[in-house]
Coordinates of C-alpha atoms in Angstrom, one line a residue:
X1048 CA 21.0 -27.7 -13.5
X1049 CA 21.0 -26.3 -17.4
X1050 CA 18.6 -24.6 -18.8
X1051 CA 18.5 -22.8 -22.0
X1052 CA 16.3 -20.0 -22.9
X1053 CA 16.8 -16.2 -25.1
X1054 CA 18.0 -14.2 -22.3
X1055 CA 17.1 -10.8 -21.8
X1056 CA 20.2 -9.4 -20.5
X1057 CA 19.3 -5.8 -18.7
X1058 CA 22.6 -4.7 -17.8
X1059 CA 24.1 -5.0 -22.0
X1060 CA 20.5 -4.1 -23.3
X1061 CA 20.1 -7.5 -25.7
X1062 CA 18.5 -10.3 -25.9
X1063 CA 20.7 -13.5 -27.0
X1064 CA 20.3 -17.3 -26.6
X1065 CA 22.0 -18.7 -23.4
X1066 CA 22.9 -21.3 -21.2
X1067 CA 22.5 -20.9 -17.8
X1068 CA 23.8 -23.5 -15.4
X1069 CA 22.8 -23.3 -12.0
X1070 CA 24.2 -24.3 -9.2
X1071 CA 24.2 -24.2 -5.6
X1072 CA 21.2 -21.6 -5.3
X1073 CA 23.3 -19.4 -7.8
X1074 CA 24.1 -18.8 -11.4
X1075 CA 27.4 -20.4 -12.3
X1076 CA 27.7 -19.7 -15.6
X1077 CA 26.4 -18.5 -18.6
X1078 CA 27.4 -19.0 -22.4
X1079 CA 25.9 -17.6 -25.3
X1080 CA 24.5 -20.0 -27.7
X1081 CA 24.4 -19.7 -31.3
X1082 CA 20.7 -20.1 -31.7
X1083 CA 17.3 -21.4 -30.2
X1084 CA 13.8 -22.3 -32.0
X1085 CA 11.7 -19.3 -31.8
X1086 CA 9.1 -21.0 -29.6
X1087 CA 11.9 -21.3 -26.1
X1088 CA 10.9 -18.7 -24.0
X1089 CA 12.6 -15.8 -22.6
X1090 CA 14.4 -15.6 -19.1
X1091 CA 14.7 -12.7 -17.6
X1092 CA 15.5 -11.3 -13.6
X1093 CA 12.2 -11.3 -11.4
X1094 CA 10.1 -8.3 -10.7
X1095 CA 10.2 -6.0 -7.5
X1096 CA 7.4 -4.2 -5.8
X1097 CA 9.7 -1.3 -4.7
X1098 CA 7.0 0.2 -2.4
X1099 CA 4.3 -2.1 -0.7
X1100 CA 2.2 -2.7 2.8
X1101 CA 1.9 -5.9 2.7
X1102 CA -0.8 -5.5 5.6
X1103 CA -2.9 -4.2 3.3
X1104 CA -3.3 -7.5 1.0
X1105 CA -4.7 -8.3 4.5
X1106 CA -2.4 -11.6 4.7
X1107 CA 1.0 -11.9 6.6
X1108 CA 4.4 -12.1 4.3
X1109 CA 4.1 -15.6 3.8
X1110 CA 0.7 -15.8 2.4
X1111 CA 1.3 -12.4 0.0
X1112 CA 4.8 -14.6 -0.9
X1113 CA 2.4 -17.5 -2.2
X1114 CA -0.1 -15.0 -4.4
X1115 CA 2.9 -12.8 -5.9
X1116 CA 5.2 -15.2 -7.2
X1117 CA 2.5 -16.4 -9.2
X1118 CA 3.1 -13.0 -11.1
X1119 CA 6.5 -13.3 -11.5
X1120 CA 7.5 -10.9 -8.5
X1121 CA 10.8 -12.0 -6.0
X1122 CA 11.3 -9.1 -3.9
X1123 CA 9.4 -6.6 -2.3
X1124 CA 10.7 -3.2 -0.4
X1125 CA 7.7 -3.3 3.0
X1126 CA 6.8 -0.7 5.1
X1127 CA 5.6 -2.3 8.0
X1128 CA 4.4 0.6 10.2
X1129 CA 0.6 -0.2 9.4
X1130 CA 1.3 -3.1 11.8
X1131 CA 4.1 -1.0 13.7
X1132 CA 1.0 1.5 14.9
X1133 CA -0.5 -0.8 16.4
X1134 CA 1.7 -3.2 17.9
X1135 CA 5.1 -1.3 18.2
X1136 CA 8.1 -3.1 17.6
X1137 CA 6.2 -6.9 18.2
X1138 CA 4.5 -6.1 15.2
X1139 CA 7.7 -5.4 13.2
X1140 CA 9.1 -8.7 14.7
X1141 CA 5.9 -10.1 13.5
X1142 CA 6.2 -9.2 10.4
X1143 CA 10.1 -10.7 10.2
X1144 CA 9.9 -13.9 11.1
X1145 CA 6.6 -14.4 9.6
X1146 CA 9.2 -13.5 6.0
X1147 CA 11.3 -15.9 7.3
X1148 CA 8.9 -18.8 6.1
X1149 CA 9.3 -18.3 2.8
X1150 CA 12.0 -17.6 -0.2
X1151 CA 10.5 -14.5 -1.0
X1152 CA 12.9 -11.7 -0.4
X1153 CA 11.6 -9.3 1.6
X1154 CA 13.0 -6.2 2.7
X1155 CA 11.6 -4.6 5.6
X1156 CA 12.5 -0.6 6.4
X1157 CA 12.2 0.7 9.8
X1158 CA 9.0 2.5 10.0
X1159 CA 9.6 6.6 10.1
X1160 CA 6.7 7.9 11.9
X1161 CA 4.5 5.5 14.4
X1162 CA 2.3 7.7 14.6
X1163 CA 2.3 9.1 11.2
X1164 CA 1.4 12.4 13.2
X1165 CA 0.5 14.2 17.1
X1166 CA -2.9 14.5 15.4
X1167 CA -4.7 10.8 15.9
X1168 CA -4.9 7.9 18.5
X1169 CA -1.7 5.3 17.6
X1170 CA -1.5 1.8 19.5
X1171 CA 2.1 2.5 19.8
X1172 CA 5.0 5.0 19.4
X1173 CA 8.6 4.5 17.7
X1174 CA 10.8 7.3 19.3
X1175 CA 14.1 8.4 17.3
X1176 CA 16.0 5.7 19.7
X1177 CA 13.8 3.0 18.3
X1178 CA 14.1 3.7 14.9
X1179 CA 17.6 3.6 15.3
X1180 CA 17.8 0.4 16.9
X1181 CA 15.6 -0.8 13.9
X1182 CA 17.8 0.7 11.3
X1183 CA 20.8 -1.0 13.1
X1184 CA 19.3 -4.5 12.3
X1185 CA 20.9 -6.0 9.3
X1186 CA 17.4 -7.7 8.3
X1187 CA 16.1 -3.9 8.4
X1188 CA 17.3 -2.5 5.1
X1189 CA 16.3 1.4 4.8
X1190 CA 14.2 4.2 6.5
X1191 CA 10.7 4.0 5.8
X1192 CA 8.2 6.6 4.3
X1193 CA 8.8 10.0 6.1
X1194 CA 5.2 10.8 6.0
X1195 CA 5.4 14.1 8.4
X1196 CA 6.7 16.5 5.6
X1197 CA 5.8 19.2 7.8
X1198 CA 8.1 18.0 10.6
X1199 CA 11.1 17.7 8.2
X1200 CA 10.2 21.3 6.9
X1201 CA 10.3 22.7 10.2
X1202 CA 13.2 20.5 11.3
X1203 CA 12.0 19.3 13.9
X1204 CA 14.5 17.9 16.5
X1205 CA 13.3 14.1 16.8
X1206 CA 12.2 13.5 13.0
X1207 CA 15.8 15.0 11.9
X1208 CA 17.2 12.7 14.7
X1209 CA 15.5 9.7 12.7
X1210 CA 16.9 10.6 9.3
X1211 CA 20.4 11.4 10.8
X1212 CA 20.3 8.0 12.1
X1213 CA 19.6 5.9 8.6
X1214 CA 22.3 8.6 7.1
X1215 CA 25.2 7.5 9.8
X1216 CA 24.5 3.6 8.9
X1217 CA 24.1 4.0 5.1
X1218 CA 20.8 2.8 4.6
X1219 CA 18.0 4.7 2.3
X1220 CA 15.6 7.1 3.2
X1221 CA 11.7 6.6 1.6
X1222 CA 9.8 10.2 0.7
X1223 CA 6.0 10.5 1.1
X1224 CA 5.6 14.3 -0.2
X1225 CA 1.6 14.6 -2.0
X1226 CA 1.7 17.6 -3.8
X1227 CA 4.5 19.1 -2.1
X1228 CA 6.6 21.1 -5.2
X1229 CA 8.4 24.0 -5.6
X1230 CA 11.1 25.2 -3.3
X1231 CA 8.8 23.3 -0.4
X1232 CA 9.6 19.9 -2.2
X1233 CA 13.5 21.2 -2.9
X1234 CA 13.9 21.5 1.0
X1235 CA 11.8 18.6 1.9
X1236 CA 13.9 16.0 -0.5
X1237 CA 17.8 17.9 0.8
X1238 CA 17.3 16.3 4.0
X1239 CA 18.8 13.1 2.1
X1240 CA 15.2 12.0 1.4
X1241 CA 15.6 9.8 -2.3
X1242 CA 12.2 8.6 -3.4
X1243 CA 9.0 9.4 -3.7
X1244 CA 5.7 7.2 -4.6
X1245 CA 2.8 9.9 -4.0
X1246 CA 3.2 11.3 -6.7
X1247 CA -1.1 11.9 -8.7
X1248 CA 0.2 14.1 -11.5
X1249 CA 2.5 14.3 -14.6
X1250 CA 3.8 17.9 -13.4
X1251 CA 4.3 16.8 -10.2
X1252 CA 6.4 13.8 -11.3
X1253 CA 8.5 15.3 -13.7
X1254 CA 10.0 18.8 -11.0
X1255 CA 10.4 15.7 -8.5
X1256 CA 12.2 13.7 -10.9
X1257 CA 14.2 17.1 -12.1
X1258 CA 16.1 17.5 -8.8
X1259 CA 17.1 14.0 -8.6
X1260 CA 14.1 12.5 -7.2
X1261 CA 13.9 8.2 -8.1
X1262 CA 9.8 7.9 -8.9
X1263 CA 8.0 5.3 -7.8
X1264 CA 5.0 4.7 -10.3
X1265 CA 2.2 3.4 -8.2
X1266 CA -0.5 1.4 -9.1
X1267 CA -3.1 0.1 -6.2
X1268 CA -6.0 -0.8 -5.2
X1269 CA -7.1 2.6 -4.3
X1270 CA -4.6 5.0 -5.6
X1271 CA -3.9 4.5 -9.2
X1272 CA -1.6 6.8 -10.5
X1273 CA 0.3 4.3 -13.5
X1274 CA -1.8 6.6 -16.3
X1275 CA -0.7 10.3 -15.1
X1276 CA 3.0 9.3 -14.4
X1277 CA 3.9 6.2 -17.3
X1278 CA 5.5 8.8 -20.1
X1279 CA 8.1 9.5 -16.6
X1280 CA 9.7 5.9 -17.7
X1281 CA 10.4 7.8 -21.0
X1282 CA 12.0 10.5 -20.0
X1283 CA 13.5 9.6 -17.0
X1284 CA 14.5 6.0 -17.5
X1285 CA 16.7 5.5 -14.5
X1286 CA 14.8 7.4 -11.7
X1287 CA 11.7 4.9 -12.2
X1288 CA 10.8 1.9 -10.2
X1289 CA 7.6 0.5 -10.1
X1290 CA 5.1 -0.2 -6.6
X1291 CA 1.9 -0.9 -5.4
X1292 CA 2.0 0.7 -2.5
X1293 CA -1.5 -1.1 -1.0
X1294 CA -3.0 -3.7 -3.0
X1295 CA -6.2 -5.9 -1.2
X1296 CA -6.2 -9.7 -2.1
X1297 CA -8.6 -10.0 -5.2
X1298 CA -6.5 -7.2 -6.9
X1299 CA -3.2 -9.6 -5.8
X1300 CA -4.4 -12.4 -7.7
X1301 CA -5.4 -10.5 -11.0
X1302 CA -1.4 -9.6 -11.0
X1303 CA 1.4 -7.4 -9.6
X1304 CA 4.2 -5.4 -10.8
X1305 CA 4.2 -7.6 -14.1
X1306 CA 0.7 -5.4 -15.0
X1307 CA 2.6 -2.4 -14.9
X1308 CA 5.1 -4.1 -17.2
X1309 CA 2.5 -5.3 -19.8
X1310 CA 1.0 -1.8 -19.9
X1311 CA 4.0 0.4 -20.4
X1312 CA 5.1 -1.4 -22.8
X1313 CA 1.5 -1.4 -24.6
X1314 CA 1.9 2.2 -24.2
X1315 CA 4.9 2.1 -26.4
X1316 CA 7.6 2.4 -23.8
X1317 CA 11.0 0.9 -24.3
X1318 CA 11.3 -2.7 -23.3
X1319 CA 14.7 -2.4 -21.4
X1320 CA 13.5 0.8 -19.7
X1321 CA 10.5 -1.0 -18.6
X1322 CA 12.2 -4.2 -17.0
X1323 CA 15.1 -2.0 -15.7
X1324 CA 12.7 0.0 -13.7
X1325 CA 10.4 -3.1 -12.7
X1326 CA 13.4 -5.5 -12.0
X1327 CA 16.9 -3.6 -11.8
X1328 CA 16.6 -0.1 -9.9
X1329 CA 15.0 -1.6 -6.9
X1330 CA 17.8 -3.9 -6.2
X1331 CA 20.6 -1.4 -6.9
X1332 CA 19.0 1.7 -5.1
X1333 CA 17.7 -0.5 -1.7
X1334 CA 21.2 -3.0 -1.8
X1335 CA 18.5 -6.0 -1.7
X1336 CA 20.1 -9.6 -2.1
X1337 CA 18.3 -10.4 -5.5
X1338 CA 19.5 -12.0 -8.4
X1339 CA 20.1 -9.7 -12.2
X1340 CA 20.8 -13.1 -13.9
X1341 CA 24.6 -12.6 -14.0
X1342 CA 27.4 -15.2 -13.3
X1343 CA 27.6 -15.4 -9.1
X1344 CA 24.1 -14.2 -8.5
X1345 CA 21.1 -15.7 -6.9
X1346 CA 19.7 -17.6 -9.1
X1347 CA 16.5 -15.3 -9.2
X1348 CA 14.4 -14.7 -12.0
X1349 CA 11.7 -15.2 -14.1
X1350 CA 10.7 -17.5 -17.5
X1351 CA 8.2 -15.4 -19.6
X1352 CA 6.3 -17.3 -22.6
X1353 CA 7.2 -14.2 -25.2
X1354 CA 7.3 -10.7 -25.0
X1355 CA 4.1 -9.7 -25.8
X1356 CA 1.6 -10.8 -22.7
X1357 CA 4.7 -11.4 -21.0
X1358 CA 3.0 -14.1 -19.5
X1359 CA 4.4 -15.8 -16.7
X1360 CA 5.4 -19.2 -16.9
X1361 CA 7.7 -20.0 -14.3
X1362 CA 8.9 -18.4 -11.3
X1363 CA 12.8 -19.1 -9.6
X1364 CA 14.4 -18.0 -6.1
X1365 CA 17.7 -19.1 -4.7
X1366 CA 17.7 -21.7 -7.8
X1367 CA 14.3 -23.6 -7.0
X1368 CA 10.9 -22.8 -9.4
X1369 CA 8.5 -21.2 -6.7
X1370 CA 5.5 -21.1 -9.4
X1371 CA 4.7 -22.5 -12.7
X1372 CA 2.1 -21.9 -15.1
X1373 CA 0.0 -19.5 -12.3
X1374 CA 0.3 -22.2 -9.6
X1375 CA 2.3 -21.4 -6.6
X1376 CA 4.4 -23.7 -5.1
X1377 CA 4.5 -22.0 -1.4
X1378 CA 2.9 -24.1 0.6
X1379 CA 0.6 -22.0 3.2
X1380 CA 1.3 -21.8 6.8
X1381 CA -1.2 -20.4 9.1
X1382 CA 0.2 -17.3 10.8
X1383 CA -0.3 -16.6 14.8
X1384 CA -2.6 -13.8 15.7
X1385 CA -1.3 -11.0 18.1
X1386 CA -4.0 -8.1 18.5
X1387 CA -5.1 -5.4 20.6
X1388 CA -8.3 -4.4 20.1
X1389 CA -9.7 -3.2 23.6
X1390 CA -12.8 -0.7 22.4
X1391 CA -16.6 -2.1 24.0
X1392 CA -19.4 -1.9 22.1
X1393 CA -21.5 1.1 21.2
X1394 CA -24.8 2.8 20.6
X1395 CA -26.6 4.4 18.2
X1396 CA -26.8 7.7 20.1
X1397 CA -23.2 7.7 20.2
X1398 CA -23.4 8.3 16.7
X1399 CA -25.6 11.5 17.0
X1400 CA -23.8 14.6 15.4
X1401 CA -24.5 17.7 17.4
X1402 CA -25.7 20.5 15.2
X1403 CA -24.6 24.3 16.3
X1404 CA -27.1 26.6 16.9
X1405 CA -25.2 29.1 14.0
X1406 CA -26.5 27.3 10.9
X1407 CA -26.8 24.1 8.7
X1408 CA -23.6 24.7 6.4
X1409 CA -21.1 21.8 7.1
X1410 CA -17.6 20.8 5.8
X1411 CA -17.7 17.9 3.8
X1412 CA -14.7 14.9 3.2
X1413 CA -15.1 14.5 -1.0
X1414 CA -14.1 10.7 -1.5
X1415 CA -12.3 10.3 -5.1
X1416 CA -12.6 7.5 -7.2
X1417 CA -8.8 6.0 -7.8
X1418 CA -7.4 8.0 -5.9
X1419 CA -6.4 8.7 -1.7
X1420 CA -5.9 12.3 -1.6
X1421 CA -9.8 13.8 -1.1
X1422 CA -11.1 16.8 -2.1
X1423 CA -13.3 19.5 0.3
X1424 CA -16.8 20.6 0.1
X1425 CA -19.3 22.2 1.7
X1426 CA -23.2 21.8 1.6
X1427 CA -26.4 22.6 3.7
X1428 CA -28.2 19.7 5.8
X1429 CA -30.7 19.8 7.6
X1430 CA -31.0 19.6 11.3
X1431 CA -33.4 17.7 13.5
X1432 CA -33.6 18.1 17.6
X1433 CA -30.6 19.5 17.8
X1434 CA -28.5 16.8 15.4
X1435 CA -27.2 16.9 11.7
X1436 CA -28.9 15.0 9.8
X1437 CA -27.7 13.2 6.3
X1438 CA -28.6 14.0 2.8
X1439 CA -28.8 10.5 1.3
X1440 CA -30.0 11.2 -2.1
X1441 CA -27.4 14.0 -2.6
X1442 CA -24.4 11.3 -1.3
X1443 CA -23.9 13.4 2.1
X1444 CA -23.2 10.4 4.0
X1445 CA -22.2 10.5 8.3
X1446 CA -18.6 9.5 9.0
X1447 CA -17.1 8.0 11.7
X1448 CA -13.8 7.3 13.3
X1449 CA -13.9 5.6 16.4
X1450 CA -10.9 4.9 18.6
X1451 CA -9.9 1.1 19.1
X1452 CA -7.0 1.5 22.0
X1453 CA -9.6 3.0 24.4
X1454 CA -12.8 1.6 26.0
X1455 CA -15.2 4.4 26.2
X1456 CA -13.5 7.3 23.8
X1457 CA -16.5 9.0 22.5
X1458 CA -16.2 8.8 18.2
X1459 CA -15.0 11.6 15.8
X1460 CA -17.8 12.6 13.6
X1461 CA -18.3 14.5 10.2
X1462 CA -20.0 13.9 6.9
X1463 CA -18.3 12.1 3.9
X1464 CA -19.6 11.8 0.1
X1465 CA -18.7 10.1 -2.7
X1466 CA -19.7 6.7 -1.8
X1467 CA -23.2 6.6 -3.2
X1468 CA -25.0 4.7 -0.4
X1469 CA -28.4 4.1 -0.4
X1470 CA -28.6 2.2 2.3
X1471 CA -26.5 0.6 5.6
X1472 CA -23.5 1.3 6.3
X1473 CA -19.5 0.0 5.7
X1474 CA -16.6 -0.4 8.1
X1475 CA -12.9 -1.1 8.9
X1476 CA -10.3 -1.5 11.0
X1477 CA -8.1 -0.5 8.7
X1478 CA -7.3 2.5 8.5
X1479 CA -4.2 4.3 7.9
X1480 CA -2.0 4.6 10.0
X1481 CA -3.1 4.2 13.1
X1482 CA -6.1 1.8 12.3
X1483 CA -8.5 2.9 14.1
X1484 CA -12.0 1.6 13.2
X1485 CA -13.4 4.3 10.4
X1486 CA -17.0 4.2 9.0
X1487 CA -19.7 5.7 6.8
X1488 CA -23.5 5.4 6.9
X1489 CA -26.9 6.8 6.1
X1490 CA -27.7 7.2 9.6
X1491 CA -26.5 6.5 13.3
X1492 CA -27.8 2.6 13.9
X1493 CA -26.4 1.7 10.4
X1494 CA -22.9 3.0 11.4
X1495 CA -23.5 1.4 15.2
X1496 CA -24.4 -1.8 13.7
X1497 CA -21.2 -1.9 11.4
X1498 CA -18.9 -0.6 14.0
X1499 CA -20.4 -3.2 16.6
X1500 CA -19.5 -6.1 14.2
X1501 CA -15.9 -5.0 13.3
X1502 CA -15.6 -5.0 17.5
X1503 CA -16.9 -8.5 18.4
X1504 CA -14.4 -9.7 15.6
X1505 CA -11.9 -7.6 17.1
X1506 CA -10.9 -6.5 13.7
X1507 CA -12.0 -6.7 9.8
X1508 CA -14.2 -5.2 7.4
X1509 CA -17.8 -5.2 7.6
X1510 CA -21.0 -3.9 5.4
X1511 CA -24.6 -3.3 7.2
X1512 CA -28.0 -3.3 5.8
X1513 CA -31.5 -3.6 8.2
X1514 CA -31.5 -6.9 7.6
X1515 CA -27.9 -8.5 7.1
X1516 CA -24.6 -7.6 8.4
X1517 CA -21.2 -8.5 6.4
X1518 CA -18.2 -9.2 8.3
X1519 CA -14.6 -10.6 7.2
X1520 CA -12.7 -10.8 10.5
X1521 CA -9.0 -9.8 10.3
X1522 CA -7.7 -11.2 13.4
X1523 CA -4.1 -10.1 13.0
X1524 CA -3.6 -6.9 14.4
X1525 CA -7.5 -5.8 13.1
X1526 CA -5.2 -5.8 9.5
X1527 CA -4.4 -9.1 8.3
X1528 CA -6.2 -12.9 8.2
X1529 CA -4.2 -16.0 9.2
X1530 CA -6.2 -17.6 6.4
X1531 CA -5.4 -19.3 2.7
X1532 CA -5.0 -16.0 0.4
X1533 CA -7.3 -17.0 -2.1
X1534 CA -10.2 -18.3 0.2
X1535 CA -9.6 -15.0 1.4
X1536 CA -9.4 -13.0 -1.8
X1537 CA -13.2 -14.8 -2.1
X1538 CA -14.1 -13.6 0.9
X1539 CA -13.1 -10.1 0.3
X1540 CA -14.8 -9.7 -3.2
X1541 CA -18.3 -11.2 -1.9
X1542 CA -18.1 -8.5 0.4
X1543 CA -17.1 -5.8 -2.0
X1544 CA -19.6 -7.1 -4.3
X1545 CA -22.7 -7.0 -1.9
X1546 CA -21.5 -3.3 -0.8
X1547 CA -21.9 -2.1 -4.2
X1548 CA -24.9 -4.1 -5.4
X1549 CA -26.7 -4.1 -2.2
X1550 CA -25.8 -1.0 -0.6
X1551 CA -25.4 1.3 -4.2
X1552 CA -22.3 1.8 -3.6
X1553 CA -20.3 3.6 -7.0
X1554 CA -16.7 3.1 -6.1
X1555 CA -14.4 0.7 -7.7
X1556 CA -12.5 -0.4 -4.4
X1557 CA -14.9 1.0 -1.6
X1558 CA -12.8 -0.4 1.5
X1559 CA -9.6 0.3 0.5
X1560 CA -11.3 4.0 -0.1
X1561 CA -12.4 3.9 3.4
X1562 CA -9.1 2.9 4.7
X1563 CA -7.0 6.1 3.9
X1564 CA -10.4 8.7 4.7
X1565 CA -8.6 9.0 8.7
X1566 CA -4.9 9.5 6.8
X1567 CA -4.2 13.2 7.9
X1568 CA -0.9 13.3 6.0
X1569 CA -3.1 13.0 2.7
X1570 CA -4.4 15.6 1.2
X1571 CA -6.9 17.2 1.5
X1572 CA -9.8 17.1 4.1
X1573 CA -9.5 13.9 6.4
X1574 CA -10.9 12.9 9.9
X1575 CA -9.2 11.1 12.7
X1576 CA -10.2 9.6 15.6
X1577 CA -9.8 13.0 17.2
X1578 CA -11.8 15.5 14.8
X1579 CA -12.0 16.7 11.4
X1580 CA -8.6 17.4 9.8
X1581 CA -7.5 20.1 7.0
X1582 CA -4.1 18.7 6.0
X1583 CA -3.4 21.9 4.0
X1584 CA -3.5 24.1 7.2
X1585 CA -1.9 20.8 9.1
X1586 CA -4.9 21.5 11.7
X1587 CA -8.6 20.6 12.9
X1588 CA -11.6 22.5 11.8
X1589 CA -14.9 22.4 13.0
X1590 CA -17.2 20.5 11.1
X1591 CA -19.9 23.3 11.0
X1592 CA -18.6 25.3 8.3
X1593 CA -20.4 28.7 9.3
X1594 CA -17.4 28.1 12.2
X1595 CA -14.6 29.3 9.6

């Protein structure tokens, strides 16, 4: 096969007309060409997600593989321990063969810390010995996200154990270091530890990036950090790569990595920068078996209509079009659905929050718009027979995590705002990492009714009012749907919708919010299954503040 297009060449820096002749899934040649009409597009290698749960598009590899290739993506770097906490090592192997189905190249890391800490209810646990024989796979390519920064700090024995063990077989190690700077962040990132893609501000990109650091600008569903961090690609052009990190199924089919493309180079950056980072330093810094368009490649890449839009016309793996002109040509293939999802149903007066007899002044999780890490506040409710009660109108909503893996464990309760709900309630069983079912209501029978319906599903999302309740089952796991991706991405933004024009909710992506409110390796003030959690002081605290 020839084809002829102006080739953007990323490792010489130019753009020339070519000839590309492929052959046997690979490029065989290429010759330079005196010239083309204006109007023949450009060719160029594919994008790379360098940082994605692909759990949290809610579909299995094969049905992401059919939405992303649409937007010119070809590879993706996974961290599969959202599935890994709940299913252990079935759920990795799950998550590989499902890949298998499909040309997408996915490289799967072996995930660091299931459970991310000691301080929540997992539905499994990856031991150093584990990891290890993960990391010895050759269809495992690097160490996940070392999420327990305190552990490294403090050296412990079986978290060192785990980053010796990707050290002795060569593979890369993933950082996942919020806010940590300063000598803090020097020790943290000597352990051998390369990237990091938590990064929220400018400052905290740029001393990362200073000691060596590669940064991965993120751009989610619920953590959008691409505005703070973009002038990084400037100044540090060959520490950048560009991720996603968690990205739910209506935001998949808007676009990918190619969005992050179109905006840094709106924002002036420089076009071989921009596709190096998006295309070229995931390949090189993970080993992955991609294609750079060069003479014994795989013929991976992408055909873009021109360089403004960068509009995706076609998209090529292993030397056969995948998509063209925003169809995809994966055909989908329903997925199996392994669960476990044991917790009975519940009642409202398990709901109840037990009020002190010292006082009415009680910590409060601050939810933030865009972003994952919360903030911490404190305000006075009142109290009624012995029970906190909310403070709708001033968004001091109840908040509950309730554990999945066991049949009678009582809930974690607290107070959340940020949401703006007027009425009802919202759910989910996903919720990092150890996806446990997290909720937030006006009062205890809204968050019973939600949590109720996530349980007969055995897994979803759900949104309550008195007189309708919402539910999207995800029967994979509690995490992921077995059905098409874009009846799906429906799905999920009639739900979103009703929550925010039914319920007054103010956030932009209120589930994927939801989902990282029981993370207690993010800042600042989180809640797991097991209690209210400062992540600061790595510790619980009571939720009646007057306790402090």
């Amino acid at each position: 096969m020839i084809l002829q297009h102006h080739l953007i060449d990323l490792h010489q820096k130019r753009i020339y007309p070519a000839e590309i002749e492929i052959k046997d899934e690979k490029i065989q040649s290429i010759r330079e060409l005196g010239n083309l009409p204006e109007e023949v597009p450009f060719i160029l290698p594919g994008f790379v997600d360098a940082h994605v749960h692909i759990e949290s598009s809610m579909l299995p590899p094969a049905e992401f593989a059919r939405l992303a290739v649409v937007h010119g993506t070809v590879a993706t770097v996974s961290d599969p321990h959202e599935i890994a906490n709940v299913l252990g090592i079935e759920g990795v192997e799950f998550m590989l063969n499902e890949a298998k189905k499909v040309p997408l190249k996915f490289c799967f890391g072996a995930p660091s810390c299931v459970p991310a800490t000691t301080f929540e209810t997992a539905g499994a646990t990856l031991d150093a010995e584990a990891v290890r024989s993960l990391l010895e796979r050759t269809d495992i390519g690097y160490l996940a996200e070392m999420m327990n920064f305190p552990a490294v700090l403090g050296k412990e024995e079986e978290v060192m154990k785990k980053i010796a063990y990707a050290h002795q077989l060569g593979k890369p190690i993933d950082g996942h270091a919020p806010a940590l700077m300063g000598d803090a962040a020097k020790q943290y990132f000597a352990a051998g530890i390369s990237t990091d893609h938590e990064c929220f501000s400018y400052e905290e990109g740029k001393q990362k990036a200073e000691i060596g650091v590669k940064i991965l600008i993120r751009e989610g569903s619920a953590a959008r950090n691409f505005e703070a961090l973009w002038p990084l690609i400037q100044e540090f052009p060959a520490q950048i790569m560009f991720c996603s990190d968690d990205k739910h199924p209506d935001d998949l089919i808007q676009g990918h990595i190619n969005q992050l493309v179109q905006r840094a180079l709106t924002n002036g950056c420089d076009l071989f920068d921009v596709l190096r980072a998006a295309c070229v330093h995931p390949v090189e810094h993970y080993q992955l078996p991609v294609g750079l368009l060069r003479e014994g490649d795989p013929a991976d890449f992408v055909i873009v209509r021109d360089l403004d839009t960068f509009s995706i016309q076609e998209t090529w793996l292993n030397g056969s079009c995948v998509a063209r002109d925003g169809q995809s040509r994966i055909i989908f293939q329903p997925s199996p659905t392994p669960n476990y999802f044991i917790k009975s149903p519940m009642k409202p007066e398990e709901f109840r929050l037990a009020a002190p007899s010292s006082g009415n002044q009680v910590r409060v999780i601050q939810a933030l718009d865009g972003q994952i890490i919360t903030g911490r506040d404190q305000t006075t409710v009142s109290i009624q027979d012995g029970y906190y009660q909310t403070d709708v109108e001033n968004d001091v909503l109840l908040m509950a995590v309730v554990n999945r893996y066991a049949k009678a464990a009582p809930p974690a309760m607290g107070f959340v705002r940020g949401f703006g709900l007027k009425k009802g309630a919202i759910a989910s069983s996903v919720a990092h990492d150890s996806h446990n079912i997290v909720a937030i209501g006006i009062h205890e029978e809204a968050l019973c009714q939600a949590v109720n319906a996530i349980i007969e599903t055995k897994g979803g999302i759900s949104a309550v009012n008195p007189s309708a309740t919402k539910i999207l089952p995800l029967p994979i796991a509690g995490l992921m749907s077995p059905e098409n991706g874009y009846e799906l991405a429906q799905q999920y933004s009639r739900i979103d919708s009703w929550v925010k024009e039914t319920l007054g909710c103010t956030l932009q992506a209120p589930f994927m919010l939801l989902s990282f409110l029981a993370l207690p390796v993010i800042p600042s003030l989180k809640m797991t299954d097991l209690g209210v959690f400062d992540v600061d002081a790595f510790e619980f605290v009571s939720v009646d503040f007057s306790e402090s």
